[in-house]
Amino acid sequence: MYIHRPLANEDLSAICSFPQTPEELFYMSPKSEFPLTPEQILGLLENRYDPTVIVEESSGQVVAYANFYEDMDQSLWLGNVIVAPSHRGMGAAQKLLQTMMDIAKEKYGMTCFYLSCHNTNSRGLVFYHKLGFEPFDVRITTLDDDRKMITIQMRMNLV
């Protein structure tokens, strides 16, 4: 069973251990450098809202993390999604997404839930599709090293 709560400073080292490869960290946070550090997470939070962790109820272990950011049209978007390797495929991601959707709806009155998923993140794309997210746009971004990144913009109605 999973529960949620706001991010606490003591959660940072656990979250830093979640991305196992530079590619996984890229999916979570394209501008972060591998390995993830607590300072990088805190830096990301300067423009983020409601950093939330999912915790295994019996052990208190942090198993998933996400937050919100505001897009140009002032919509809230889900960001920095990551699940501990030991809890992937065990319902933690679904609990995380449901929790974040509930916060978006109840706290901010959002009627639509948005997220971006990199085109190479097939596991994420399949997961989001199974939950009912639908693609509505594609963004091409140039990274600091001049590589192009394609993100698929997805949404789900909350009403």
XYZ file of N, CA and C in Angstrom:
477
model
N 0.843 -1.185 0.000
C 0.000 0.000 0.000
C 0.882 1.239 0.000
N 0.484 2.237 -0.774
C 1.254 3.470 -0.896
C 0.459 4.649 -0.356
N 1.178 5.597 0.216
C 0.599 6.864 0.649
C 1.452 7.985 0.048
N 0.948 9.205 0.115
C 1.723 10.334 -0.409
C 1.898 11.397 0.666
N 2.908 12.230 0.451
C 3.167 13.363 1.327
C 4.075 14.340 0.581
N 4.192 15.567 1.091
C 5.116 16.528 0.466
C 6.567 16.061 0.608
N 7.391 16.484 -0.316
C 8.821 16.211 -0.278
C 9.437 16.792 0.989
N 10.334 16.037 1.617
C 11.107 16.510 2.762
C 12.589 16.425 2.406
N 13.415 17.227 3.038
C 14.852 17.227 2.737
C 15.471 15.844 2.874
N 15.012 15.068 3.818
C 15.588 13.739 4.014
C 15.231 12.770 2.884
N 14.327 13.153 1.980
C 13.960 12.315 0.834
C 14.927 12.464 -0.341
N 15.717 13.534 -0.342
C 16.512 13.879 -1.517
C 17.512 12.799 -1.907
N 18.207 12.214 -0.947
C 19.207 11.203 -1.306
C 18.555 9.965 -1.900
N 17.391 9.588 -1.395
C 16.688 8.433 -1.973
C 16.291 8.725 -3.416
N 15.740 9.896 -3.677
C 15.315 10.256 -5.030
C 16.517 10.290 -5.975
N 17.650 10.758 -5.476
C 18.864 10.810 -6.313
C 19.307 9.423 -6.763
N 18.935 8.396 -6.029
C 19.322 7.029 -6.405
C 18.382 6.406 -7.434
N 17.244 7.022 -7.718
C 16.266 6.426 -8.635
C 16.754 6.340 -10.078
N 17.286 7.431 -10.677
C 17.763 7.311 -12.063
C 19.023 6.439 -12.106
N 18.931 5.318 -12.820
C 20.030 4.358 -12.861
C 21.029 4.623 -13.976
N 20.638 5.415 -14.961
C 21.495 5.711 -16.109
C 21.315 7.173 -16.499
N 22.242 7.726 -17.267
C 22.038 9.089 -17.778
C 20.731 9.216 -18.578
N 20.361 8.169 -19.304
C 19.117 8.214 -20.075
C 17.896 8.336 -19.164
N 17.850 7.574 -18.073
C 16.733 7.690 -17.136
C 16.669 9.082 -16.525
N 17.821 9.645 -16.191
C 17.836 10.997 -15.643
C 17.365 11.995 -16.694
N 17.752 11.793 -17.946
C 17.306 12.660 -19.028
C 15.783 12.663 -19.116
N 15.153 11.485 -18.984
C 13.691 11.413 -19.023
C 13.072 12.180 -17.860
N 13.726 12.130 -16.708
C 13.208 12.820 -15.531
C 13.461 14.323 -15.607
N 14.675 14.684 -16.030
C 15.095 16.081 -15.996
C 16.187 16.308 -17.033
N 15.824 16.707 -18.255
C 16.791 16.815 -19.352
C 18.004 17.685 -19.081
N 17.891 18.675 -18.213
C 19.020 19.583 -17.987
C 19.887 19.163 -16.808
N 19.508 18.117 -16.095
C 20.308 17.652 -14.966
C 21.470 16.805 -15.463
N 22.511 16.729 -14.644
C 23.685 15.935 -14.988
C 23.744 14.694 -14.116
N 24.082 13.567 -14.745
C 24.179 12.288 -14.046
C 25.505 12.216 -13.306
N 25.534 11.759 -12.080
C 24.399 11.312 -11.284
C 23.644 12.493 -10.666
N 22.379 12.288 -10.418
C 21.531 13.311 -9.815
C 22.005 13.597 -8.394
N 21.965 14.871 -8.021
C 22.368 15.272 -6.668
C 21.217 16.011 -5.983
N 21.239 16.048 -4.646
C 20.211 16.827 -3.936
C 20.192 18.290 -4.371
N 21.350 18.848 -4.650
C 21.421 20.253 -5.082
C 20.694 20.462 -6.408
N 20.796 19.496 -7.310
C 20.081 19.619 -8.586
C 18.566 19.585 -8.364
N 18.101 18.699 -7.483
C 16.662 18.640 -7.195
C 16.199 19.961 -6.596
N 16.948 20.476 -5.622
C 16.571 21.744 -4.994
C 16.586 22.888 -6.003
N 17.526 22.867 -6.932
C 17.559 23.884 -7.984
C 16.324 23.827 -8.868
N 15.878 22.619 -9.182
C 14.674 22.466 -9.999
C 13.439 23.018 -9.289
N 13.424 22.938 -7.982
C 12.244 23.341 -7.216
C 12.015 24.841 -7.183
N 12.976 25.615 -7.673
C 12.795 27.065 -7.681
C 11.593 27.483 -8.517
N 11.256 26.708 -9.549
C 10.128 27.033 -10.431
C 9.076 25.927 -10.429
N 8.988 25.175 -9.347
C 8.082 24.028 -9.295
C 7.103 24.175 -8.135
N 6.023 23.392 -8.211
C 4.979 23.416 -7.202
C 4.708 22.004 -6.702
N 4.319 21.934 -5.454
C 3.847 20.696 -4.839
C 4.752 19.494 -5.075
N 6.043 19.581 -4.743
C 6.880 18.384 -4.863
C 6.318 17.304 -3.922
N 6.045 16.157 -4.497
C 5.314 15.105 -3.789
C 6.051 13.786 -3.903
N 6.068 13.048 -2.802
C 6.651 11.709 -2.822
C 5.581 10.680 -2.508
N 5.776 9.504 -3.079
C 4.960 8.343 -2.753
C 5.814 7.467 -1.847
N 5.220 7.031 -0.763
C 5.934 6.288 0.264
C 5.254 4.941 0.455
N 6.063 3.919 0.607
C 5.531 2.602 0.957
C 5.080 2.686 2.408
N 3.809 2.411 2.629
C 3.217 2.641 3.948
C 3.893 1.816 5.043
N 4.189 0.559 4.797
C 4.727 -0.309 5.844
C 6.163 0.033 6.232
N 6.990 0.405 5.270
C 8.404 0.648 5.559
C 8.769 2.127 5.648
N 7.937 3.008 5.107
C 8.253 4.426 5.053
C 9.230 4.783 3.952
N 9.570 3.810 3.100
C 10.530 4.026 2.012
C 9.921 4.906 0.921
N 10.662 5.932 0.505
C 10.242 6.778 -0.614
C 10.431 5.981 -1.894
N 9.373 5.896 -2.722
C 9.433 5.053 -3.922
C 9.101 5.789 -5.214
N 8.632 7.043 -5.134
C 8.304 7.782 -6.353
C 8.270 9.275 -6.035
N 8.462 10.079 -7.082
C 8.542 11.528 -6.910
C 8.049 12.234 -8.169
N 7.406 13.384 -7.968
C 7.004 14.258 -9.078
C 6.682 15.641 -8.525
N 6.494 16.594 -9.431
C 6.085 17.942 -9.063
C 5.328 18.549 -10.245
N 4.939 19.806 -10.099
C 4.285 20.542 -11.177
C 5.166 21.705 -11.612
N 5.000 22.101 -12.868
C 5.574 23.357 -13.333
C 4.521 24.049 -14.173
N 4.712 25.362 -14.333
C 3.751 26.168 -15.086
C 4.271 26.375 -16.493
N 3.415 26.152 -17.477
C 3.788 26.357 -18.871
C 3.458 27.796 -19.267
N 3.796 28.141 -20.494
C 3.602 29.506 -20.987
C 2.159 29.971 -20.902
N 1.204 29.061 -21.056
C -0.205 29.467 -20.995
C -0.761 29.363 -19.576
N 0.131 29.243 -18.583
C -0.198 29.180 -17.167
C -0.973 27.931 -16.782
N -0.813 26.866 -17.544
C -1.358 25.573 -17.166
C -0.319 24.850 -16.317
N -0.788 24.018 -15.405
C 0.130 23.201 -14.623
C 0.430 21.914 -15.370
N 1.707 21.561 -15.405
C 2.171 20.356 -16.073
C 2.882 19.476 -15.060
N 2.777 18.191 -15.224
C 3.489 17.240 -14.387
C 4.948 17.207 -14.797
N 5.858 17.230 -13.817
C 7.272 17.215 -14.145
C 8.098 16.370 -13.198
N 9.317 16.057 -13.630
C 10.320 15.343 -12.845
C 9.813 14.017 -12.286
N 9.049 13.292 -13.075
C 8.486 12.010 -12.638
C 9.579 10.949 -12.605
N 9.677 10.241 -11.470
C 10.646 9.149 -11.354
C 10.140 8.163 -10.290
N 10.399 6.881 -10.553
C 10.013 5.804 -9.630
C 11.257 4.996 -9.309
N 11.377 4.577 -8.064
C 12.503 3.740 -7.643
C 12.515 2.458 -8.475
N 13.688 2.016 -8.922
C 13.766 0.789 -9.720
C 13.090 -0.406 -9.038
N 13.183 -0.476 -7.731
C 12.597 -1.603 -6.992
C 11.078 -1.598 -6.976
N 10.467 -0.492 -7.391
C 9.003 -0.390 -7.345
C 8.369 -0.132 -8.712
N 9.140 -0.263 -9.756
C 8.579 -0.111 -11.095
C 7.731 -1.335 -11.415
N 6.572 -1.081 -11.989
C 5.658 -2.173 -12.314
C 4.891 -2.697 -11.115
N 4.919 -1.961 -9.994
C 4.264 -2.425 -8.770
C 3.161 -1.474 -8.296
N 2.752 -0.533 -9.142
C 1.656 0.364 -8.793
C 2.073 1.712 -8.229
N 3.364 1.916 -7.967
C 3.806 3.197 -7.408
C 3.598 4.340 -8.399
N 3.887 4.105 -9.664
C 3.711 5.150 -10.678
C 2.242 5.518 -10.830
N 1.385 4.526 -10.804
C -0.044 4.803 -10.926
C -0.538 5.605 -9.722
N -0.079 5.263 -8.523
C -0.437 6.020 -7.322
C 0.084 7.453 -7.425
N 1.306 7.616 -7.920
C 1.887 8.940 -8.094
C 1.047 9.785 -9.041
N 0.718 9.233 -10.201
C -0.063 9.997 -11.186
C -1.444 10.336 -10.650
N -2.094 9.394 -9.991
C -3.428 9.660 -9.443
C -3.355 10.744 -8.368
N -2.343 10.679 -7.526
C -2.152 11.687 -6.485
C -1.963 13.065 -7.104
N -1.105 13.161 -8.108
C -0.840 14.453 -8.736
C -2.083 14.970 -9.469
N -2.845 14.087 -10.092
C -4.096 14.518 -10.741
C -5.070 15.052 -9.697
N -5.157 14.371 -8.550
C -6.054 14.830 -7.484
C -5.639 16.205 -6.974
N -4.345 16.423 -6.769
C -3.859 17.728 -6.318
C -4.188 18.800 -7.359
N -3.962 18.499 -8.632
C -4.241 19.467 -9.705
C -5.714 19.862 -9.716
N -6.555 18.889 -9.523
C -7.998 19.143 -9.573
C -8.490 19.843 -8.303
N -8.111 19.310 -7.143
C -8.652 19.818 -5.883
C -8.006 21.132 -5.441
N -6.695 21.254 -5.553
C -6.006 22.446 -5.064
C -6.022 23.588 -6.074
N -5.910 23.242 -7.372
C -5.787 24.271 -8.399
C -6.998 24.385 -9.310
N -7.989 23.510 -9.143
C -9.187 23.578 -9.963
C -8.959 23.239 -11.422
N -7.891 22.497 -11.708
C -7.577 22.145 -13.092
C -8.611 21.157 -13.631
N -8.985 21.349 -14.870
C -9.916 20.428 -15.525
C -9.213 19.539 -16.538
N -7.941 19.857 -16.796
C -7.150 19.078 -17.738
C -5.759 18.901 -17.136
N -5.206 17.720 -17.292
C -3.912 17.379 -16.720
C -2.929 17.184 -17.857
N -1.769 17.835 -17.782
C -0.799 17.835 -18.874
C 0.531 17.212 -18.446
N 1.206 16.626 -19.415
C 2.571 16.155 -19.201
C 3.280 16.062 -20.535
N 4.608 16.010 -20.462
C 5.442 15.813 -21.644
C 6.200 14.518 -21.469
N 6.371 13.792 -22.565
C 7.132 12.547 -22.525
C 8.060 12.514 -23.734
N 9.327 12.242 -23.493
C 10.297 12.193 -24.587
C 9.969 11.049 -25.540
N 10.181 11.283 -26.820
C 9.809 10.290 -27.834
C 10.543 8.969 -27.661
N 11.716 8.959 -27.041
C 12.461 7.711 -26.854
C 12.056 6.958 -25.582
N 11.197 7.552 -24.785
C 10.754 6.922 -23.539
C 9.514 6.069 -23.805
N 9.708 4.951 -24.488
C 8.568 4.121 -24.887
C 7.823 3.554 -23.680
N 8.540 3.209 -22.627
C 7.872 2.681 -21.424
C 6.928 3.737 -20.843
N 7.395 4.983 -20.766
C 6.554 6.060 -20.269
C 5.372 6.327 -21.169
N 5.603 6.345 -22.472
C 4.507 6.593 -23.421
C 3.423 5.528 -23.308
N 3.809 4.276 -23.187
C 2.833 3.190 -23.037
C 2.063 3.354 -21.734
N 2.772 3.644 -20.645
C 2.139 3.823 -19.341
C 1.120 4.956 -19.372
N 1.523 6.110 -19.875
C 0.610 7.251 -19.913
C -0.601 6.965 -20.806
N -0.383 6.303 -21.924
C -1.494 5.944 -22.817
C -2.478 5.020 -22.104
N -1.966 4.034 -21.371
C -2.840 3.100 -20.645
C -3.694 3.821 -19.600
N -3.163 4.905 -19.043
C -3.922 5.665 -18.053
C -4.966 6.576 -18.694
N -4.894 6.756 -19.999
C -5.886 7.580 -20.686
C -5.372 8.901 -21.218
N -4.069 9.138 -21.145
C -3.509 10.361 -21.715
C -3.487 10.254 -23.232
N -3.744 11.388 -23.879
C -3.737 11.428 -25.337
C -2.768 12.494 -25.822
N -1.988 12.188 -26.863
C -1.082 13.208 -27.408
C -1.877 14.318 -28.094
N -1.370 15.555 -27.963
C -2.037 16.662 -28.647
C -1.056 17.593 -29.351
N 0.247 17.431 -29.087
C 1.225 18.303 -29.733
C 2.605 17.664 -29.606
N 3.545 18.178 -30.388
C 4.931 17.747 -30.338
C 5.793 18.999 -30.247
N 6.792 18.969 -29.377
C 7.729 20.087 -29.268
C 9.128 19.583 -29.581
N 9.848 20.379 -30.329
C 11.244 20.075 -30.621
C 12.077 21.134 -29.918
N 12.966 20.673 -29.056
C 13.796 21.556 -28.261
C 15.259 21.285 -28.572
N 16.057 22.340 -28.606
C 17.501 22.181 -28.769
C 18.140 22.194 -27.391
N 18.880 21.135 -27.094
C 19.557 21.021 -25.810
C 20.843 21.831 -25.812
N 21.461 21.942 -24.648
C 22.698 22.732 -24.519
C 23.803 22.260 -25.456
N 23.845 20.959 -25.765
C 24.890 20.433 -26.654
C 24.446 20.415 -28.123
N 23.400 21.170 -28.451
C 22.835 21.322 -29.797
C 22.093 20.087 -30.321
N 21.911 19.058 -29.476
C 21.077 17.931 -29.889
C 19.614 18.363 -29.848
N 18.809 17.736 -30.693
C 17.379 18.004 -30.711
C 16.662 16.987 -29.834
N 15.674 17.446 -29.107
C 14.864 16.582 -28.271
C 13.406 16.748 -28.696
N 12.741 15.652 -28.912
C 11.324 15.682 -29.262
C 10.534 15.238 -28.037
N 9.594 16.073 -27.629
C 8.712 15.691 -26.533
C 7.290 15.659 -27.051
N 6.586 14.649 -26.623
C 5.185 14.485 -26.988
C 4.365 15.069 -25.855
N 3.554 16.058 -26.188
C 2.688 16.702 -25.212
C 1.412 15.875 -25.093
N 1.065 15.534 -23.858
C -0.108 14.687 -23.624
C -1.024 15.352 -22.621
N -2.300 14.999 -22.682
C -3.273 15.550 -21.731
C -4.359 14.531 -21.418
N -4.995 14.771 -20.288
C -6.141 13.968 -19.888
C -7.150 14.916 -19.221
N -8.394 14.808 -19.618
C -9.442 15.603 -18.980
C -9.711 15.033 -17.604
N -9.879 15.929 -16.619
C -10.113 15.525 -15.242
C -11.575 15.613 -14.844
N -12.426 16.036 -15.736
C -13.854 16.163 -15.389
C -14.652 14.998 -15.914
